mmCIF file of C-alpha atoms in Angstrom:
data_model
loop_
_atom_site.group_PDB
_atom_site.id
_atom_site.type_symbol
_atom_site.label_atom_id
_atom_site.label_comp_id
_atom_site.label_asym_id
_atom_site.label_seq_id
_atom_site.Cartn_x
_atom_site.Cartn_y
_atom_site.Cartn_z
ATOM 1 C CA LEU F 1 15.681 39.963 2.725
ATOM 2 C CA VAL F 2 11.918 40.029 3.329
ATOM 3 C CA LEU F 3 10.215 41.026 0.094
ATOM 4 C CA ASP F 4 6.696 42.296 -0.565
ATOM 5 C CA ARG F 5 5.064 40.610 -3.555
ATOM 6 C CA SER F 6 1.501 41.688 -2.791
ATOM 7 C CA GLY F 7 -0.822 43.117 -5.426
ATOM 8 C CA SER F 8 -0.070 46.717 -4.462
ATOM 9 C CA MET F 9 3.509 46.189 -5.631
ATOM 10 C CA SER F 10 2.230 46.380 -9.221
ATOM 11 C CA ASP F 11 1.302 50.036 -8.611
ATOM 12 C CA PRO F 12 3.302 52.835 -10.261
ATOM 13 C CA ALA F 13 6.330 54.115 -8.372
ATOM 14 C CA GLY F 14 7.275 57.067 -10.573
ATOM 15 C CA GLY F 15 8.297 57.262 -14.191
ATOM 16 C CA THR F 16 7.696 53.963 -15.942
ATOM 17 C CA SER F 17 8.617 51.845 -12.901
ATOM 18 C CA THR F 18 6.345 49.834 -10.650
ATOM 19 C CA LYS F 19 7.075 49.185 -6.985
ATOM 20 C CA ASN F 20 7.903 45.589 -7.926
ATOM 21 C CA THR F 21 10.398 46.636 -10.605
ATOM 22 C CA LEU F 22 12.185 48.854 -8.094
ATOM 23 C CA LEU F 23 12.163 46.058 -5.507
ATOM 24 C CA LYS F 24 13.749 43.578 -7.933
ATOM 25 C CA ASN F 25 16.360 46.148 -8.982
ATOM 26 C CA ALA F 26 17.210 46.855 -5.326
ATOM 27 C CA VAL F 27 17.592 43.143 -4.552
ATOM 28 C CA SER F 28 19.860 42.696 -7.566
ATOM 29 C CA VAL F 29 22.103 45.600 -6.536
ATOM 30 C CA PHE F 30 22.159 44.461 -2.899
ATOM 31 C CA ASN F 31 23.142 40.930 -3.938
ATOM 32 C CA SER F 32 25.875 42.186 -6.273
ATOM 33 C CA LEU F 33 27.462 44.261 -3.488
ATOM 34 C CA MET F 34 27.722 41.349 -1.075
ATOM 35 C CA LEU F 35 30.877 39.272 -0.685
ATOM 36 C CA PRO F 36 30.770 35.696 -2.045
ATOM 37 C CA SER F 37 31.040 34.260 1.494
ATOM 38 C CA ASP F 38 28.205 36.461 2.832
ATOM 39 C CA GLU F 39 24.890 34.743 3.347
ATOM 40 C CA ILE F 40 21.482 35.692 2.025
ATOM 41 C CA ALA F 41 17.930 34.371 2.091
ATOM 42 C CA LEU F 42 14.879 35.671 0.250
ATOM 43 C CA VAL F 43 11.490 35.485 1.952
ATOM 44 C CA SER F 44 8.461 36.724 0.031
ATOM 45 C CA PHE F 45 5.062 37.651 1.348
ATOM 46 C CA ASP F 46 1.627 38.529 0.168
ATOM 47 C CA ASP F 47 -1.214 36.677 1.904
ATOM 48 C CA GLN F 48 1.070 33.643 1.590
ATOM 49 C CA ILE F 49 4.596 33.383 2.968
ATOM 50 C CA ALA F 50 7.346 31.669 0.949
ATOM 51 C CA THR F 51 11.111 31.245 0.969
ATOM 52 C CA PRO F 52 12.185 31.229 -2.685
ATOM 53 C CA ALA F 53 15.863 31.269 -1.628
ATOM 54 C CA PRO F 54 16.696 29.702 1.760
ATOM 55 C CA MET F 55 19.736 30.904 3.725
ATOM 56 C CA GLN F 56 22.922 30.217 1.766
ATOM 57 C CA ALA F 57 26.224 31.734 0.689
ATOM 58 C CA VAL F 58 25.882 34.465 -1.922
ATOM 59 C CA SER F 59 28.278 32.439 -4.087
ATOM 60 C CA ALA F 60 25.559 29.736 -4.394
ATOM 61 C CA GLY F 61 23.837 32.088 -6.842
ATOM 62 C CA ALA F 62 20.210 31.616 -5.770
ATOM 63 C CA VAL F 63 19.164 35.257 -6.106
ATOM 64 C CA PRO F 64 19.442 35.790 -9.909
ATOM 65 C CA PRO F 65 17.121 32.858 -10.769
ATOM 66 C CA VAL F 66 14.527 34.106 -8.258
ATOM 67 C CA LEU F 67 14.646 37.593 -9.778
ATOM 68 C CA ALA F 68 14.243 36.169 -13.296
ATOM 69 C CA GLY F 69 11.355 33.870 -12.328
ATOM 70 C CA THR F 70 7.830 34.484 -11.080
ATOM 71 C CA ASP F 71 8.471 34.017 -7.327
ATOM 72 C CA LEU F 72 8.291 37.769 -6.695
ATOM 73 C CA ASP F 73 5.521 38.690 -9.132
ATOM 74 C CA PRO F 74 2.771 40.755 -7.447
ATOM 75 C CA ARG F 75 -0.364 38.961 -6.276
ATOM 76 C CA GLY F 76 -2.674 38.718 -3.298
ATOM 77 C CA LEU F 77 -3.041 40.680 -0.077
ATOM 78 C CA THR F 78 -0.287 41.773 2.342
ATOM 79 C CA CYS F 79 0.988 40.010 5.480
ATOM 80 C CA ILE F 80 4.119 41.952 6.398
ATOM 81 C CA GLY F 81 4.203 40.486 9.908
ATOM 82 C CA GLY F 82 4.136 36.953 8.513
ATOM 83 C CA GLY F 83 7.028 37.795 6.200
ATOM 84 C CA ILE F 84 9.038 39.197 9.096
ATOM 85 C CA LEU F 85 8.370 36.096 11.201
ATOM 86 C CA GLN F 86 9.655 33.814 8.415
ATOM 87 C CA GLY F 87 12.576 36.176 7.833
ATOM 88 C CA THR F 88 13.646 35.778 11.474
ATOM 89 C CA VAL F 89 13.535 31.986 11.031
ATOM 90 C CA GLU F 90 15.850 32.221 8.006
ATOM 91 C CA LEU F 91 18.104 34.700 9.799
ATOM 92 C CA GLY F 92 18.485 32.196 12.629
ATOM 93 C CA LEU F 93 19.963 29.727 10.114
ATOM 94 C CA ALA F 94 22.824 32.069 9.149
ATOM 95 C CA THR F 95 26.314 31.098 10.287
ATOM 96 C CA HIS F 96 27.638 34.673 10.290
ATOM 97 C CA THR F 97 27.262 36.540 13.558
ATOM 98 C CA ASN F 98 26.722 39.918 11.846
ATOM 99 C CA ARG F 99 23.057 39.500 10.874
ATOM 100 C CA SER F 100 20.409 41.951 9.721
ATOM 101 C CA LEU F 101 16.849 41.693 8.491
ATOM 102 C CA LEU F 102 15.886 44.006 5.632
ATOM 103 C CA VAL F 103 12.195 44.414 4.755
ATOM 104 C CA LEU F 104 11.348 45.845 1.319
ATOM 105 C CA THR F 105 7.682 46.880 1.114
ATOM 106 C CA ASP F 106 5.232 49.703 0.556
ATOM 107 C CA GLY F 107 4.057 49.130 4.135
ATOM 108 C CA ILE F 108 0.404 48.653 3.227
ATOM 109 C CA GLU F 109 -0.671 45.673 5.341
ATOM 110 C CA ASN F 110 -4.105 44.031 5.423
ATOM 111 C CA VAL F 111 -3.530 40.450 6.652
ATOM 112 C CA HIS F 112 -2.694 39.450 10.241
ATOM 113 C CA PRO F 113 -0.293 39.324 11.894
ATOM 114 C CA TYR F 114 0.284 43.015 11.435
ATOM 115 C CA VAL F 115 3.714 44.428 12.294
ATOM 116 C CA ALA F 116 2.330 45.886 15.544
ATOM 117 C CA GLU F 117 1.100 42.398 16.543
ATOM 118 C CA LEU F 118 4.486 40.661 16.338
ATOM 119 C CA PRO F 119 5.870 39.118 19.528
ATOM 120 C CA ALA F 120 8.235 41.272 21.537
ATOM 121 C CA GLY F 121 11.824 40.836 20.365
ATOM 122 C CA THR F 122 10.912 39.889 16.782
ATOM 123 C CA ILE F 123 12.016 43.274 15.504
ATOM 124 C CA THR F 124 15.472 44.212 16.763
ATOM 125 C CA SER F 125 17.898 47.077 16.288
ATOM 126 C CA ARG F 126 19.215 45.120 13.276
ATOM 127 C CA THR F 127 15.866 45.275 11.435
ATOM 128 C CA TYR F 128 15.605 47.758 8.576
ATOM 129 C CA ALA F 129 12.895 48.760 6.105
ATOM 130 C CA ILE F 130 12.922 50.278 2.644
ATOM 131 C CA GLY F 131 9.661 51.727 1.362
ATOM 132 C CA PHE F 132 8.620 51.625 -2.284
ATOM 133 C CA GLY F 133 6.058 53.936 -3.830
ATOM 134 C CA LEU F 134 4.986 57.490 -4.376
ATOM 135 C CA PRO F 135 4.156 59.866 -1.504
ATOM 136 C CA GLY F 136 0.732 59.037 -0.139
ATOM 137 C CA ASP F 137 1.018 55.486 -1.506
ATOM 138 C CA VAL F 138 3.365 54.195 1.207
ATOM 139 C CA SER F 139 2.547 53.572 4.864
ATOM 140 C CA ALA F 140 5.221 55.522 6.712
ATOM 141 C CA ALA F 141 3.640 54.477 10.023
ATOM 142 C CA VAL F 142 4.203 50.768 9.312
ATOM 143 C CA LEU F 143 7.730 51.394 8.021
ATOM 144 C CA GLN F 144 8.464 53.249 11.282
ATOM 145 C CA LYS F 145 7.129 50.316 13.321
ATOM 146 C CA ILE F 146 9.490 48.001 11.442
ATOM 147 C CA THR F 147 12.472 50.225 12.103
#
Protein backbone atom coordinates (compact mmCIF):
# COMPACT_ATOMS: atom_id res chain seq x y z
CA LEU A 1 0.00 0.00 0.00
CA VAL A 2 1.31 3.46 -0.93
CA LEU A 3 -0.24 5.99 1.42
CA ASP A 4 -0.53 9.77 1.16
CA ARG A 5 0.35 11.53 4.41
CA SER A 6 0.76 15.01 2.93
CA GLY A 7 -0.76 18.11 4.51
CA SER A 8 -3.79 18.06 2.22
CA MET A 9 -4.85 14.78 3.84
CA SER A 10 -5.95 16.79 6.89
CA ASP A 11 -8.65 18.42 4.74
CA PRO A 12 -12.33 17.54 5.28
CA ALA A 13 -13.68 14.58 3.33
CA GLY A 14 -17.37 14.86 4.20
CA GLY A 15 -19.18 14.69 7.49
CA THR A 16 -16.74 14.84 10.38
CA SER A 17 -14.04 12.82 8.59
CA THR A 18 -10.76 14.02 7.16
CA LYS A 19 -9.06 12.40 4.17
CA ASN A 20 -6.50 10.95 6.59
CA THR A 21 -9.16 9.40 8.82
CA LEU A 22 -10.73 7.71 5.80
CA LEU A 23 -7.32 6.52 4.61
CA LYS A 24 -6.51 4.93 7.98
CA ASN A 25 -9.95 3.29 8.12
CA ALA A 26 -9.48 1.89 4.60
CA VAL A 27 -6.05 0.47 5.47
CA SER A 28 -7.46 -1.15 8.60
CA VAL A 29 -10.31 -2.80 6.68
CA PHE A 30 -7.99 -3.88 3.86
CA ASN A 31 -5.57 -5.45 6.35
CA SER A 32 -8.36 -7.25 8.21
CA LEU A 33 -9.64 -8.83 4.98
CA MET A 34 -6.27 -10.29 4.02
CA LEU A 35 -5.26 -13.86 4.83
CA PRO A 36 -2.59 -14.33 7.52
CA SER A 37 -0.11 -15.67 4.93
CA ASP A 38 -0.69 -12.74 2.54
CA GLU A 39 2.02 -10.11 2.47
CA ILE A 40 1.73 -6.38 2.95
CA ALA A 41 4.00 -3.34 3.09
CA LEU A 42 3.10 0.25 3.94
CA VAL A 43 4.92 3.06 2.15
CA SER A 44 4.05 6.63 3.09
CA PHE A 45 4.75 9.80 1.19
CA ASP A 46 4.59 13.51 1.57
CA ASP A 47 7.72 15.40 0.48
CA GLN A 48 9.58 12.57 2.24
CA ILE A 49 9.24 8.88 1.43
CA ALA A 50 9.17 6.28 4.23
CA THR A 51 8.40 2.61 4.75
CA PRO A 52 6.75 2.35 8.17
CA ALA A 53 5.98 -1.35 7.55
CA PRO A 54 8.36 -3.22 5.20
CA MET A 55 7.10 -6.23 3.22
CA GLN A 56 6.01 -9.00 5.58
CA ALA A 57 3.28 -11.54 6.24
CA VAL A 58 0.02 -10.02 7.45
CA SER A 59 0.28 -12.32 10.48
CA ALA A 60 3.37 -10.33 11.61
CA GLY A 61 0.92 -7.62 12.69
CA ALA A 62 2.84 -4.52 11.57
CA VAL A 63 -0.17 -2.58 10.27
CA PRO A 64 -2.12 -1.92 13.53
CA PRO A 65 0.84 -0.25 15.29
CA VAL A 66 1.46 1.99 12.26
CA LEU A 67 -2.20 3.03 12.21
CA ALA A 68 -2.12 3.80 15.94
CA GLY A 69 1.13 5.79 15.74
CA THR A 70 2.12 9.01 14.02
CA ASP A 71 3.72 7.51 10.87
CA LEU A 72 0.71 8.45 8.73
CA ASP A 73 -0.16 11.81 10.30
CA PRO A 74 -0.52 14.56 7.66
CA ARG A 75 2.45 16.85 7.04
CA GLY A 76 4.46 18.36 4.22
CA LEU A 77 4.03 18.51 0.45
CA THR A 78 3.12 15.65 -1.92
CA CYS A 79 5.44 13.36 -3.92
CA ILE A 80 3.12 10.67 -5.25
CA GLY A 81 5.67 9.50 -7.82
CA GLY A 82 8.28 9.01 -5.11
CA GLY A 83 5.81 6.95 -3.08
CA ILE A 84 5.03 4.78 -6.09
CA LEU A 85 8.74 4.23 -6.78
CA GLN A 86 9.33 3.05 -3.20
CA GLY A 87 6.15 0.97 -3.36
CA THR A 88 7.51 -0.91 -6.40
CA VAL A 89 10.72 -1.62 -4.44
CA GLU A 90 8.70 -3.12 -1.58
CA LEU A 91 6.49 -5.04 -4.01
CA GLY A 92 9.62 -6.60 -5.50
CA LEU A 93 10.41 -8.06 -2.07
CA ALA A 94 7.13 -10.01 -1.88
CA THR A 95 7.34 -13.79 -2.18
CA HIS A 96 3.80 -14.19 -3.53
CA THR A 97 3.47 -14.07 -7.30
CA ASN A 98 0.04 -12.38 -7.19
CA ARG A 99 1.16 -8.81 -6.49
CA SER A 100 -0.61 -5.47 -6.71
CA LEU A 101 0.25 -1.90 -5.83
CA LEU A 102 -2.55 0.17 -4.28
CA VAL A 103 -2.11 3.95 -4.01
CA LEU A 104 -4.37 5.81 -1.56
CA THR A 105 -4.24 9.58 -2.16
CA ASP A 106 -6.18 12.70 -3.05
CA GLY A 107 -4.01 12.93 -6.17
CA ILE A 108 -2.81 16.46 -5.50
CA GLU A 109 0.91 16.32 -6.29
CA ASN A 110 3.43 19.17 -6.01
CA VAL A 111 6.85 17.51 -5.59
CA HIS A 112 8.80 15.72 -8.35
CA PRO A 113 8.79 13.07 -9.57
CA TYR A 114 5.20 13.51 -10.62
CA VAL A 115 3.23 10.41 -11.65
CA ALA A 116 3.57 11.40 -15.33
CA GLU A 117 7.37 11.52 -14.92
CA LEU A 118 7.79 7.93 -13.69
CA PRO A 119 9.90 5.58 -15.81
CA ALA A 120 8.03 3.44 -18.30
CA GLY A 121 6.89 0.18 -16.71
CA THR A 122 6.68 1.56 -13.16
CA ILE A 123 2.90 1.60 -13.29
CA THR A 124 1.49 -1.72 -14.49
CA SER A 125 -1.94 -3.23 -15.01
CA ARG A 126 -1.72 -4.32 -11.35
CA THR A 127 -1.52 -0.72 -10.06
CA TYR A 128 -4.68 0.72 -8.52
CA ALA A 129 -5.64 4.05 -6.95
CA ILE A 130 -8.26 5.11 -4.44
CA GLY A 131 -9.01 8.82 -4.19
CA PHE A 132 -9.95 10.54 -0.94
CA GLY A 133 -11.77 13.85 -0.74
CA LEU A 134 -14.77 15.83 -1.81
CA PRO A 135 -15.55 16.59 -5.47
CA GLY A 136 -13.27 19.35 -6.70
CA ASP A 137 -10.74 18.51 -3.97
CA VAL A 138 -9.32 15.41 -5.67
CA SER A 139 -7.18 15.27 -8.80
CA ALA A 140 -9.03 12.82 -11.03
CA ALA A 141 -6.41 13.37 -13.75
CA VAL A 142 -3.59 12.10 -11.52
CA LEU A 143 -5.68 9.17 -10.27
CA GLN A 144 -6.34 8.24 -13.92
CA LYS A 145 -2.60 8.38 -14.69
CA ILE A 146 -1.98 5.98 -11.80
CA THR A 147 -4.59 3.54 -13.03
